Structures are given as C-alpha cells and as structure tokens.
CSV table of C-alpha atoms in Angstrom, one decimal:
chain,number,residue,atom,x,y,z
A,1,MET,CA,-41.6,6.7,14.7
A,2,ILE,CA,-40.2,9.5,12.6
A,3,GLU,CA,-42.1,10.5,9.5
A,4,PHE,CA,-39.9,11.2,6.4
A,5,THR,CA,-41.9,13.4,4.1
A,6,MET,CA,-41.6,14.8,0.6
A,7,PRO,CA,-39.6,17.9,1.2
A,8,SER,CA,-40.4,21.3,-0.3
A,9,LEU,CA,-37.4,22.4,-2.3
A,10,GLY,CA,-38.6,26.0,-2.8
A,11,ALA,CA,-41.7,28.1,-3.0
A,12,ASP,CA,-42.5,26.9,-6.4
A,13,MET,CA,-42.6,23.1,-5.6
A,14,GLU,CA,-45.9,21.4,-5.1
A,15,ALA,CA,-45.1,17.8,-5.7
A,16,GLY,CA,-42.3,15.4,-6.6
A,17,THR,CA,-41.9,12.0,-8.2
A,18,LEU,CA,-40.0,9.4,-6.3
A,19,CYS,CA,-37.5,7.9,-8.8
A,20,ASP,CA,-35.4,5.7,-6.5
A,21,TRP,CA,-35.1,4.6,-3.0
A,22,LEU,CA,-31.5,4.3,-2.0
A,23,VAL,CA,-32.3,2.5,1.2
A,24,LYS,CA,-34.4,-0.5,2.2
A,25,PRO,CA,-36.2,-1.4,5.4
A,26,GLY,CA,-33.7,-2.3,8.1
A,27,ASP,CA,-31.0,0.0,6.9
A,28,LYS,CA,-29.4,2.4,9.4
A,29,VAL,CA,-29.5,6.1,8.4
A,30,LYS,CA,-28.0,9.2,9.9
A,31,ARG,CA,-28.4,12.9,9.4
A,32,GLY,CA,-27.2,14.0,5.9
A,33,ASP,CA,-27.5,10.6,4.3
A,34,ILE,CA,-29.1,10.6,0.9
A,35,ILE,CA,-31.9,8.1,1.0
A,36,ALA,CA,-33.9,8.8,-2.2
A,37,GLN,CA,-33.9,10.5,-5.5
A,38,VAL,CA,-36.8,12.7,-6.5
A,39,ASP,CA,-37.6,14.1,-9.9
A,40,THR,CA,-38.7,17.8,-9.6
A,41,GLN,CA,-38.9,20.7,-12.0
A,42,LYS,CA,-35.3,21.4,-11.0
A,43,GLY,CA,-34.0,18.0,-12.1
A,44,LEU,CA,-33.3,14.8,-10.2
A,45,ILE,CA,-32.6,15.8,-6.6
A,46,ASP,CA,-30.8,13.8,-4.0
A,47,ILE,CA,-33.0,13.8,-0.9
A,48,GLU,CA,-31.3,13.8,2.5
A,49,VAL,CA,-32.6,12.5,5.8
A,50,PHE,CA,-32.4,14.8,8.9
A,51,ASP,CA,-32.8,12.1,11.6
A,52,GLU,CA,-30.9,9.1,12.8
A,53,GLY,CA,-32.5,5.7,13.0
A,54,ILE,CA,-33.5,2.5,11.2
A,55,VAL,CA,-35.6,2.6,8.0
A,56,ASP,CA,-38.9,0.9,9.1
A,57,GLN,CA,-41.2,1.2,6.1
A,58,LEU,CA,-41.0,2.7,2.7
A,59,LEU,CA,-44.6,3.9,2.0
A,60,ILE,CA,-44.2,5.3,-1.5
A,61,LYS,CA,-43.4,3.3,-4.5
A,62,GLU,CA,-40.9,4.3,-7.2
A,63,ASP,CA,-42.4,6.4,-10.0
A,64,GLU,CA,-45.1,7.6,-7.7
A,65,LYS,CA,-45.8,11.4,-7.7
A,66,VAL,CA,-46.8,12.8,-4.3
A,67,PRO,CA,-47.5,16.3,-3.0
A,68,VAL,CA,-45.0,18.1,-0.7
A,69,GLY,CA,-45.5,16.9,2.9
A,70,THR,CA,-46.7,13.4,2.1
A,71,VAL,CA,-45.2,10.8,4.4
A,72,MET,CA,-42.8,8.7,2.2
A,73,ALA,CA,-41.2,6.5,4.8
A,74,LEU,CA,-41.1,5.7,8.5
A,75,ILE,CA,-37.8,5.8,10.4
A,76,ARG,CA,-37.5,4.1,13.8
A,77,PRO,CA,-35.3,6.1,16.2
A,78,LEU,CA,-32.3,4.1,17.4
A,79,GLY,CA,-33.2,2.1,20.6
A,80,GLU,CA,-36.9,1.9,19.8
A,81,LYS,CA,-38.2,-1.6,19.2
A,82,ALA,CA,-39.7,-2.6,15.8
A,83,VAL,CA,-43.4,-2.9,15.8
A,84,PRO,CA,-44.8,-5.6,13.5
A,85,THR,CA,-46.9,-3.9,10.8
A,86,ILE,CA,-49.5,-5.2,8.4
A,87,GLU,CA,-48.4,-4.3,5.0
A,88,LYS,CA,-50.8,-2.3,3.0
A,89,PRO,CA,-51.9,-4.3,0.0
A,90,ALA,CA,-50.8,-2.8,-3.3
A,91,ALA,CA,-53.5,-1.5,-5.5
A,92,VAL,CA,-54.0,-4.2,-8.2
A,93,TYR,CA,-56.2,-4.5,-11.1
A,94,PRO,CA,-58.8,-7.2,-10.6
A,95,VAL,CA,-57.8,-10.3,-12.6
A,96,ALA,CA,-60.9,-11.7,-14.3
A,97,GLU,CA,-61.1,-15.4,-14.1
A,98,HIS,CA,-61.4,-15.8,-17.9
A,99,ILE,CA,-58.0,-14.1,-18.5
A,100,ARG,CA,-55.4,-16.7,-19.2
A,101,ALA,CA,-52.0,-15.7,-17.8
A,102,SER,CA,-49.0,-17.4,-16.3
A,103,PRO,CA,-48.6,-17.0,-12.5
A,104,LEU,CA,-45.4,-15.0,-13.1
A,105,ALA,CA,-47.2,-12.7,-15.6
A,106,LYS,CA,-50.0,-12.1,-13.1
A,107,ARG,CA,-47.4,-11.3,-10.3
A,108,ILE,CA,-45.4,-8.8,-12.5
A,109,ALA,CA,-48.7,-7.2,-13.7
A,110,ALA,CA,-49.8,-6.7,-10.1
A,111,GLU,CA,-46.4,-5.2,-9.1
A,112,LYS,CA,-46.3,-2.9,-12.0
A,113,ASN,CA,-49.9,-1.9,-11.9
A,114,ILE,CA,-50.6,-3.3,-15.4
A,115,ASP,CA,-54.2,-4.1,-16.5
A,116,LEU,CA,-54.0,-7.7,-17.8
A,117,SER,CA,-57.3,-7.3,-19.7
A,118,ALA,CA,-55.6,-4.8,-22.0
A,119,ILE,CA,-52.9,-7.2,-23.0
A,120,THR,CA,-53.1,-9.6,-25.9
A,121,GLY,CA,-51.4,-12.9,-24.9
A,122,THR,CA,-48.9,-14.5,-27.2
A,123,GLY,CA,-48.5,-17.7,-25.2
A,124,GLU,CA,-50.1,-21.1,-25.7
A,125,GLY,CA,-53.8,-20.7,-26.4
A,126,GLY,CA,-53.5,-16.9,-26.1
A,127,ALA,CA,-52.2,-17.0,-22.6
A,128,ILE,CA,-50.4,-13.8,-21.4
A,129,THR,CA,-46.7,-14.5,-20.7
A,130,LYS,CA,-44.1,-12.6,-18.6
A,131,GLU,CA,-42.8,-11.1,-21.9
A,132,ASP,CA,-46.2,-9.7,-22.8
A,133,VAL,CA,-46.5,-8.0,-19.5
A,134,GLU,CA,-43.0,-6.6,-19.7
A,135,ARG,CA,-43.7,-5.3,-23.1
A,136,ALA,CA,-46.8,-3.5,-21.9
A,137,ALA,CA,-44.8,-2.1,-18.9
A,138,GLY,CA,-42.2,-0.7,-21.3
A,139,LEU,CA,-44.9,1.0,-23.4
A,140,LYS,CA,-46.4,2.5,-20.2
A,141,LEU,CA,-42.9,3.8,-19.2
A,142,SER,CA,-42.1,5.3,-22.6
A,143,ALA,CA,-45.5,7.0,-22.6
A,144,ALA,CA,-44.7,8.5,-19.2
A,145,ALA,CA,-41.3,9.6,-20.5
A,146,GLU,CA,-42.8,11.3,-23.5
A,147,LYS,CA,-45.2,13.3,-21.3
A,148,ARG,CA,-42.2,14.4,-19.1
A,149,GLU,CA,-41.1,18.0,-19.8
A,150,GLN,CA,-37.6,18.8,-21.0
A,151,PRO,CA,-35.5,19.9,-18.0
A,152,ALA,CA,-35.0,23.4,-19.5
A,153,ASP,CA,-38.7,23.9,-19.9
A,154,SER,CA,-39.5,22.7,-16.4
A,155,ILE,CA,-36.9,24.9,-14.9
A,156,ARG,CA,-38.4,27.9,-16.8
A,157,MET,CA,-41.8,27.0,-15.4
A,158,ALA,CA,-40.4,26.7,-11.8
A,159,VAL,CA,-38.7,30.1,-12.1
A,160,ALA,CA,-41.9,31.5,-13.6
A,161,ALA,CA,-44.0,30.2,-10.7
A,162,ALA,CA,-41.7,31.4,-8.0
A,163,MET,CA,-41.2,34.9,-9.5
A,164,SER,CA,-44.9,35.3,-10.2
A,165,LYS,CA,-45.7,34.4,-6.6
A,166,SER,CA,-43.1,36.8,-5.4
A,167,ASN,CA,-44.3,39.7,-7.5
A,168,ARG,CA,-47.9,39.1,-6.5
A,169,GLU,CA,-47.4,38.8,-2.8
A,170,ILE,CA,-44.3,40.7,-1.8
A,171,PRO,CA,-44.2,44.5,-1.7
A,172,HIS,CA,-40.6,45.1,-2.8
A,173,TYR,CA,-38.6,48.2,-2.1
A,174,TYR,CA,-35.3,48.9,-3.9
A,175,LEU,CA,-32.0,50.6,-2.7
A,176,GLU,CA,-28.7,51.0,-4.6
A,177,THR,CA,-25.2,52.0,-3.7
A,178,LYS,CA,-21.8,52.2,-5.5
A,179,VAL,CA,-18.5,50.9,-4.2
A,180,ASP,CA,-15.0,51.8,-5.3
A,181,MET,CA,-13.5,48.3,-6.0
A,182,ARG,CA,-9.9,49.4,-6.6
A,183,HIS,CA,-8.5,48.2,-3.3
A,184,LEU,CA,-10.5,44.9,-3.4
A,185,ILE,CA,-9.3,44.1,-7.0
A,186,ASP,CA,-5.6,44.9,-6.0
A,187,TRP,CA,-5.9,42.8,-2.9
A,188,LEU,CA,-7.4,39.9,-4.8
A,189,ALA,CA,-4.7,40.1,-7.5
A,190,SER,CA,-2.0,40.0,-4.8
A,191,GLU,CA,-3.7,37.1,-3.1
A,192,ASN,CA,-4.0,35.1,-6.3
A,193,LYS,CA,-0.3,35.7,-7.1
A,194,LYS,CA,0.5,33.7,-4.0
A,195,ARG,CA,-1.7,30.8,-5.0
A,196,THR,CA,-1.6,27.9,-7.5
A,197,VAL,CA,-4.1,28.1,-10.4
A,198,LYS,CA,-6.3,25.6,-8.6
A,199,ASN,CA,-6.6,27.7,-5.5
A,200,ARG,CA,-7.2,31.1,-7.1
A,201,LEU,CA,-10.1,33.1,-5.8
A,202,LEU,CA,-12.9,34.7,-7.7
A,203,PRO,CA,-14.5,38.0,-6.6
A,204,ALA,CA,-17.8,36.1,-5.9
A,205,ALA,CA,-16.2,34.3,-2.9
A,206,VAL,CA,-15.2,37.6,-1.4
A,207,LEU,CA,-18.6,39.2,-2.1
A,208,LEU,CA,-20.4,36.3,-0.3
A,209,LYS,CA,-18.1,36.6,2.7
A,210,ALA,CA,-18.7,40.3,2.9
A,211,VAL,CA,-22.5,39.8,2.7
A,212,ALA,CA,-22.4,37.3,5.6
A,213,LYS,CA,-20.4,39.7,7.7
A,214,ALA,CA,-22.8,42.6,7.0
A,215,LEU,CA,-25.8,40.3,7.7
A,216,ALA,CA,-24.3,39.4,11.1
A,217,ILE,CA,-24.4,43.2,11.9
A,218,VAL,CA,-27.9,43.8,10.3
A,219,PRO,CA,-29.6,40.4,10.7
A,220,GLU,CA,-33.1,41.6,9.8
A,221,LEU,CA,-32.5,40.8,6.2
A,222,ASN,CA,-31.4,37.2,6.9
A,223,ALA,CA,-35.0,36.0,7.5
A,224,TYR,CA,-38.2,34.4,6.3
A,225,TRP,CA,-41.6,36.1,6.1
A,226,GLU,CA,-43.9,33.3,7.3
A,227,ASN,CA,-46.7,34.6,9.6
A,228,GLY,CA,-44.4,37.5,10.5
A,229,LEU,CA,-40.7,38.1,10.4
A,230,GLN,CA,-38.6,35.1,11.5
A,231,LEU,CA,-34.9,35.8,11.8
A,232,LYS,CA,-32.6,32.9,10.8
A,233,ASN,CA,-29.5,32.1,12.9
A,234,GLU,CA,-27.5,30.5,10.1
A,235,ILE,CA,-26.6,32.6,7.1
A,236,ASN,CA,-27.2,30.4,4.1
A,237,ILE,CA,-26.7,32.4,0.9
A,238,GLY,CA,-28.5,31.3,-2.2
A,239,PHE,CA,-26.2,32.0,-5.1
A,240,VAL,CA,-27.8,32.4,-8.5
A,241,VAL,CA,-26.2,30.2,-11.1
A,242,SER,CA,-27.4,30.8,-14.7
A,243,LEU,CA,-27.8,27.7,-16.8
A,244,HIS,CA,-26.3,27.8,-20.3
A,245,LYS,CA,-29.6,26.6,-21.8
A,246,GLY,CA,-31.6,29.3,-20.0
A,247,GLY,CA,-33.1,29.5,-16.5
A,248,VAL,CA,-31.4,29.7,-13.1
A,249,MET,CA,-30.7,27.4,-10.2
A,250,ILE,CA,-30.1,28.9,-6.7
A,251,PRO,CA,-28.1,26.5,-4.6
A,252,ALA,CA,-27.4,27.5,-1.0
A,253,ILE,CA,-23.9,28.1,0.3
A,254,LEU,CA,-24.4,27.0,3.9
A,255,ASP,CA,-23.3,28.8,7.0
A,256,VAL,CA,-21.2,31.4,5.1
A,257,ALA,CA,-20.5,33.4,8.3
A,258,HIS,CA,-18.3,30.6,9.7
A,259,LYS,CA,-16.4,29.9,6.5
A,260,SER,CA,-13.2,31.4,5.2
A,261,ILE,CA,-13.0,32.9,1.7
A,262,ASP,CA,-11.0,29.9,0.6
A,263,GLU,CA,-13.7,27.5,2.0
A,264,ILE,CA,-16.4,29.5,0.2
A,265,MET,CA,-14.5,29.4,-3.1
A,266,ALA,CA,-14.1,25.6,-2.7
A,267,LEU,CA,-17.9,25.3,-2.1
A,268,LEU,CA,-18.6,27.4,-5.2
A,269,SER,CA,-16.3,25.2,-7.3
A,270,ASP,CA,-18.2,22.2,-6.1
A,271,ILE,CA,-21.7,23.5,-6.3
A,272,ILE,CA,-21.7,25.5,-9.6
A,273,PRO,CA,-21.0,22.5,-11.9
A,274,ARG,CA,-23.5,20.4,-9.9
A,275,ALA,CA,-26.2,23.2,-10.2
A,276,ARG,CA,-25.5,23.3,-14.0
A,277,ASN,CA,-25.9,19.5,-14.2
A,278,LEU,CA,-29.1,19.7,-12.1
A,279,LYS,CA,-27.4,17.5,-9.5
A,280,LEU,CA,-28.1,19.2,-6.2
A,281,ARG,CA,-29.0,17.9,-2.8
A,282,SER,CA,-32.3,18.7,-1.2
A,283,SER,CA,-30.8,20.9,1.6
A,284,GLU,CA,-28.9,22.9,-1.0
A,285,LEU,CA,-32.2,23.8,-2.7
A,286,SER,CA,-34.3,24.6,0.4
A,287,ALA,CA,-31.9,26.1,3.0
A,288,SER,CA,-31.2,29.6,1.5
A,289,THR,CA,-32.0,32.5,3.9
A,290,ILE,CA,-31.1,35.3,1.4
A,291,THR,CA,-30.2,35.3,-2.3
A,292,VAL,CA,-27.3,36.9,-4.1
A,293,THR,CA,-27.1,37.4,-7.8
A,294,SER,CA,-23.8,38.5,-9.3
A,295,LEU,CA,-23.8,39.3,-13.0
A,296,GLY,CA,-20.0,39.2,-13.3
A,297,GLU,CA,-17.7,41.0,-15.7
A,298,GLY,CA,-18.8,42.2,-19.1
A,299,SER,CA,-22.4,42.4,-18.1
A,300,VAL,CA,-24.7,45.3,-17.2
A,301,GLU,CA,-24.0,47.6,-14.3
A,302,THR,CA,-27.2,47.2,-12.2
A,303,VAL,CA,-29.6,44.4,-11.5
A,304,PHE,CA,-32.7,44.7,-9.3
A,305,GLY,CA,-33.7,41.2,-8.2
A,306,ILE,CA,-37.0,39.7,-7.3
A,307,ILE,CA,-37.1,38.1,-3.9
A,308,TYR,CA,-37.4,34.3,-3.6
A,309,PRO,CA,-40.1,33.7,-1.1
A,310,PRO,CA,-40.2,33.1,1.9
A,311,GLN,CA,-36.9,35.1,2.0
A,312,VAL,CA,-37.1,38.8,2.5
A,313,ALA,CA,-34.2,40.1,0.5
A,314,ILE,CA,-32.1,39.6,-2.6
A,315,LEU,CA,-28.8,41.4,-3.4
A,316,GLY,CA,-27.6,42.2,-6.9
A,317,PHE,CA,-24.0,42.8,-7.8
A,318,GLY,CA,-23.5,44.4,-11.2
A,319,SER,CA,-20.5,44.3,-13.4
A,320,ILE,CA,-17.4,46.2,-12.3
A,321,THR,CA,-16.8,49.1,-14.8
A,322,GLU,CA,-14.5,52.1,-14.9
A,323,GLN,CA,-16.3,55.2,-13.9
A,324,PRO,CA,-15.6,58.8,-12.9
A,325,TRP,CA,-15.2,58.9,-9.1
A,326,ALA,CA,-15.2,62.1,-6.9
A,327,GLU,CA,-13.5,61.8,-3.6
A,328,ASN,CA,-12.1,64.6,-1.3
A,329,GLY,CA,-12.9,67.2,-3.9
A,330,MET,CA,-10.9,65.4,-6.6
A,331,LEU,CA,-12.1,63.5,-9.7
A,332,ASP,CA,-10.5,60.2,-10.6
A,333,VAL,CA,-11.4,57.1,-12.6
A,334,ARG,CA,-12.1,54.0,-10.5
A,335,PRO,CA,-13.4,50.4,-11.0
A,336,VAL,CA,-16.9,50.8,-9.6
A,337,MET,CA,-19.5,48.2,-8.7
A,338,HIS,CA,-23.2,48.9,-8.2
A,339,ILE,CA,-24.9,46.9,-5.4
A,340,THR,CA,-28.7,46.8,-5.2
A,341,LEU,CA,-31.0,45.5,-2.5
A,342,SER,CA,-34.5,44.4,-3.2
A,343,ALA,CA,-36.2,43.8,0.1
A,344,ASP,CA,-39.7,42.9,1.5
A,345,HIS,CA,-41.4,46.0,2.9
A,346,ARG,CA,-43.5,43.9,5.1
A,347,ALA,CA,-40.4,42.7,6.9
A,348,THR,CA,-38.1,45.7,6.9
A,349,ASP,CA,-38.0,49.4,6.0
A,350,GLY,CA,-35.6,51.4,3.8
A,351,GLN,CA,-33.6,52.5,6.9
A,352,THR,CA,-32.7,48.9,7.7
A,353,GLY,CA,-31.8,48.2,4.0
A,354,SER,CA,-29.7,51.3,3.9
A,355,ARG,CA,-27.8,50.3,7.1
A,356,PHE,CA,-27.1,46.9,5.6
A,357,LEU,CA,-25.8,48.3,2.3
A,358,ASN,CA,-23.6,50.8,4.1
A,359,GLU,CA,-22.2,48.0,6.2
A,360,LEU,CA,-21.6,45.8,3.2
A,361,LYS,CA,-19.8,48.7,1.5
A,362,GLN,CA,-17.5,49.0,4.5
A,363,GLN,CA,-16.7,45.3,4.4
A,364,LEU,CA,-15.8,45.4,0.7
A,365,LEU,CA,-13.4,48.4,1.4
A,366,LYS,CA,-11.4,46.2,3.8
A,367,PRO,CA,-11.2,42.8,2.1
A,368,GLU,CA,-8.0,41.9,4.1
A,369,GLU,CA,-10.2,41.8,7.3
A,370,LEU,CA,-12.9,39.5,5.9
B,1,MET,CA,2.5,18.9,-29.8
B,2,ASN,CA,1.9,20.7,-33.2
B,3,GLU,CA,-0.5,23.5,-33.8
B,4,PRO,CA,-3.5,21.5,-35.0
B,5,GLU,CA,-3.1,19.1,-32.1
B,6,LEU,CA,-2.9,22.0,-29.7
B,7,LYS,CA,-6.1,23.5,-31.1
B,8,GLN,CA,-7.9,20.2,-30.8
B,9,THR,CA,-6.8,19.9,-27.1
B,10,ILE,CA,-8.0,23.4,-26.4
B,11,LEU,CA,-11.4,22.8,-28.1
B,12,LYS,CA,-11.8,19.5,-26.1
B,13,MET,CA,-11.1,21.4,-22.8
B,14,LEU,CA,-13.5,24.2,-23.7
B,15,LYS,CA,-16.2,21.6,-24.5
B,16,LYS,CA,-15.6,20.0,-21.1
B,17,VAL,CA,-15.9,23.4,-19.3
B,18,ALA,CA,-18.9,24.6,-21.3
B,19,PRO,CA,-20.6,21.4,-22.4
B,20,ASP,CA,-23.6,23.2,-23.9
B,21,SER,CA,-21.5,25.4,-26.2
B,22,ASN,CA,-20.0,24.6,-29.6
B,23,PRO,CA,-16.3,25.4,-29.4
B,24,GLU,CA,-15.7,23.9,-32.9
B,25,THR,CA,-17.5,26.9,-34.4
B,26,LEU,CA,-15.0,29.3,-32.9
B,27,GLN,CA,-13.3,31.6,-35.4
B,28,PRO,CA,-9.5,32.3,-34.8
B,29,ASP,CA,-10.2,35.8,-33.7
B,30,ASP,CA,-13.4,35.4,-31.9
B,31,ASN,CA,-13.4,36.4,-28.2
B,32,ILE,CA,-13.7,32.9,-26.6
B,33,ARG,CA,-15.6,33.9,-23.5
B,34,GLN,CA,-18.1,36.1,-25.3
B,35,VAL,CA,-18.9,33.6,-28.1
B,36,LEU,CA,-19.1,30.6,-25.8
B,37,GLU,CA,-20.9,32.6,-23.0
B,38,MET,CA,-18.4,31.6,-20.4
B,39,ASP,CA,-18.6,33.3,-17.0
B,40,SER,CA,-15.7,33.9,-14.7
B,41,PHE,CA,-16.1,30.5,-13.1
B,42,ASP,CA,-16.0,28.7,-16.4
B,43,ALA,CA,-13.0,30.8,-17.4
B,44,LEU,CA,-11.1,29.8,-14.2
B,45,GLN,CA,-12.0,26.1,-14.8
B,46,PHE,CA,-10.5,26.4,-18.3
B,47,ILE,CA,-7.3,28.0,-16.9
B,48,VAL,CA,-7.0,25.1,-14.4
B,49,ALA,CA,-7.6,22.6,-17.2
B,50,LEU,CA,-4.8,24.2,-19.2
B,51,ASP,CA,-2.5,23.9,-16.2
B,52,GLU,CA,-3.4,20.3,-15.6
B,53,HIS,CA,-3.1,19.1,-19.2
B,54,LEU,CA,-0.3,21.2,-20.5
B,55,GLY,CA,1.6,22.2,-17.4
B,56,ILE,CA,1.3,25.9,-18.2
B,57,GLU,CA,0.3,28.1,-15.3
B,58,ILE,CA,-1.2,31.3,-16.7
B,59,PRO,CA,-0.9,34.3,-14.4
B,60,GLU,CA,-3.9,36.5,-13.9
B,61,GLU,CA,-2.2,39.4,-15.6
B,62,ASP,CA,-1.9,37.4,-18.8
B,63,TYR,CA,-5.6,36.7,-19.1
B,64,GLY,CA,-6.0,39.5,-21.6
B,65,LYS,CA,-3.3,37.9,-23.9
B,66,ILE,CA,-5.3,34.7,-24.4
B,67,ASP,CA,-8.8,35.9,-25.2
B,68,THR,CA,-8.9,34.5,-28.7
B,69,LEU,CA,-8.0,31.1,-30.1
B,70,ASN,CA,-5.1,32.6,-32.2
B,71,LYS,CA,-3.7,34.5,-29.2
B,72,LEU,CA,-4.1,31.5,-26.9
B,73,ILE,CA,-2.3,29.1,-29.3
B,74,ALA,CA,0.5,31.6,-29.8
B,75,TYR,CA,0.8,32.1,-26.0
B,76,LEU,CA,0.8,28.4,-25.2
B,77,LYS,CA,3.4,27.6,-28.0
B,78,GLN,CA,5.7,30.3,-26.7
B,79,ASN,CA,5.4,29.0,-23.1
B,80,MET,CA,5.8,25.3,-24.1
B,81,GLN,CA,9.1,26.2,-25.8
B,82,LYS,CA,10.3,28.0,-22.7
B,83,GLY,CA,9.4,24.9,-20.6
C-alpha cells in the first residue's frame, strides 16, 4: 500500500489543513492527478499524487489540520488486491442518555464533531433537531473562519519564517558581475517583431534559459544542502513573483534546461497569474532547485537575495540601466544589467560561484544560441 | 467607440490585468505602469488585451507612446481611424 502524506511545500511549512478531497475510495489515480486541496500559509494549494493506483482509504477528514508527513490516504498499487479494513471509529462526543435529540440530529452531531450537550433544543419538549445541530455547526465554522489569518498576513509570516531560517543557518557569500545587454535587447526586439502580440517574449524567459544553460555547465549550484551537498538532475527554477498586496510566491518553472524560450514564456504566462491568485499546484511550490529574482525595468540596479533552504543559491537580476562602458580602450554608453549570486558557503566556494556567473554572462552575450 | 467609452474599456482592462489596483483613480497624465505598480508581465498582458478587444496590435517600439491615459487614448483613436 502506498502512503500519501501531507507534503512539505517549502522550508517554512509545518502543517496544512485539508479542505477538500477531490477523490473517493475506489477512484483510480495516476501521477500528476490533483487529489486534494490543502490550505497553507501560501493559500489554497492543489495537491498532486505521485503514484498510480486505486484510492483505498482516506484517513484524514476535511477541515483537519495535520503536520507535514502525516499519512492522509492509502493508495493501492494497480494489480494489488483490496484488503478489507476495519474502519476507525470517528471521535464522537458521548451522548448522555438524558439529552433528547432526534436520531438525525445525533448522527449529524457525531459526523461534525458537535457536542450535543452544548446545544439548546428547539424541538418538541426541548428536543434537539437537525436544524439546531446545523446552526451550531455553522457557528463553529464561522468561528474557525474568524481565526484564520488573511492571506496577505499569512504569506508575510511564511516569507518571514523561511528567510529567518535561511539567515540563521546558511553562511551566505555574495558575488556580482555586470553584463552589456545591448545585443540581447536588439535580438529580443527583432524576435518580437516577427511575433504576434500574444507570442512576444519578455527578457525573463531569456534569462531563465541562460541560467539553465549555465547550470548545466556548473551544476554545483543546482543543489540542496541536506546532510551534505546533493546535486539535482533536473533544473527547476523558482521564479520570484511579487504579489501586489505584499509578499512573494516562488513557483517552480520545471525542467528549464529542456525547454525552449517560447515554452518558458508560455509557462511564465500561465504560472504568474496563478501565483498572484494563490492557485498553485503542490509540485510548483516544492520542486525548485535554485531561485531567480528579477526586479525588472524601472527598479534598482542590484539585488542580493537570501537563499530559500534547502537550496544553495539565489540569483538576482537588477534593472537594465544605461551606464558608461569601457571596452577595448574606448568609452561608450550601454544598457547594463547587474547580476548577483548569493550562495551557500557550506556547499560551494567563491570560485565555483565566479565560474557560474562568467558562464551565465557568456550565455547572455549569445542569446541566439540559447 | 467615443472617447469616454474608450476610456472605460481601458480602465476595465487595466483592472483585469492588475486586480488589486484602482485604475479609476488614474489621472490623465499619470504614468500608468508606475501608478498601478504594473510589472513587465502585467504590461504585456494589457497590450494583449488591447489587441484582443480593440484589434490594435501595438508594436514594441511604440510602448513609450502609450505610457499615460491621455497618450494611450490618442494613440488608439488614431489607429482605430486608420483601421
């Protein structure tokens, strides 16, 4: 039997509340299917399953908050026979004999975990009716909703927790370089001239592709630090999306190395609005192997990021600005971008970081080859 | 489409692209992207929406000509007449 557990959607997540099961026992599921929705500090997240089989048992009830790693459901691999199971009795409040309530009211109270002794019945002779129980259940739900934090506040707290952990535990080192972006800007403009409005590219798509290519050459930065350095095969870039109401979401653009710039652009167009609406899938929140933050035009020139653990590096792209540029003994004005690398000194040294930044620079100087 | 209708259409599209912003508070000469805190992705979505709703494809080199409401309305009116 395969155990389906509450996933960790980042270093800052300790628990999640199951909102909805989207499957029932007996349903067939395959890798990538969304089977539940879980409320986290980062919003309501669609949780995917990573195995194929038949849903055998759902062990967690809706509205239940459980720690990361808790078994939520059992999935029977295809071909394996079903084993009859004894259902775990639901925790119910003991019903005192003297409480007068209709059988239906008792059943609903048991299902919803409502204490009948706390309800005043409005039925005949003071008996508790179905309506009384439902009213009490509604009060319980609204009290829970009142307690729930606003999404913007909870995202702030999630960012705060992850960044504090990073700052406490990771010895960062910082490197910076500058790139002449004239050729890349001209190339992008000529590419976009050939395209319809809908298919135009943004610089971010080109930057992500260049990062993936440089990581393929210097893979030490595409890694986790978990009991030592663990290199990752797939390059999944967490792209920082700032939310208009404050805070950030960092969805992963998966397997960037094997995607074209157009495919990366299409993924960004899909994922950015979903990130802003807090509608991401579990794999998009947990799969990043490195993070990229791009401040975009009109912003400051340099950003030094804080690593998102257990990753070992974060890249910062500043705004492109016109600057004096010396080359071959001549002074000119060029569109220049500052690129910074914040890296984990437990995992790599400045020499590796420097090699990576130089490789990235070379990639950006030849965008037509990306 | 007259000028007030065009303005309303633009504001509606801006609201769709940047739902947390208040486009109705935009002054005619405000820089749209700066005031509504739109990033390059939002800006591209807005250009796509203008193309889809009004059939006007704005080339990248004209982005500088449409940075305020006044300039955008004038640009669109001119191009709608051409079309």
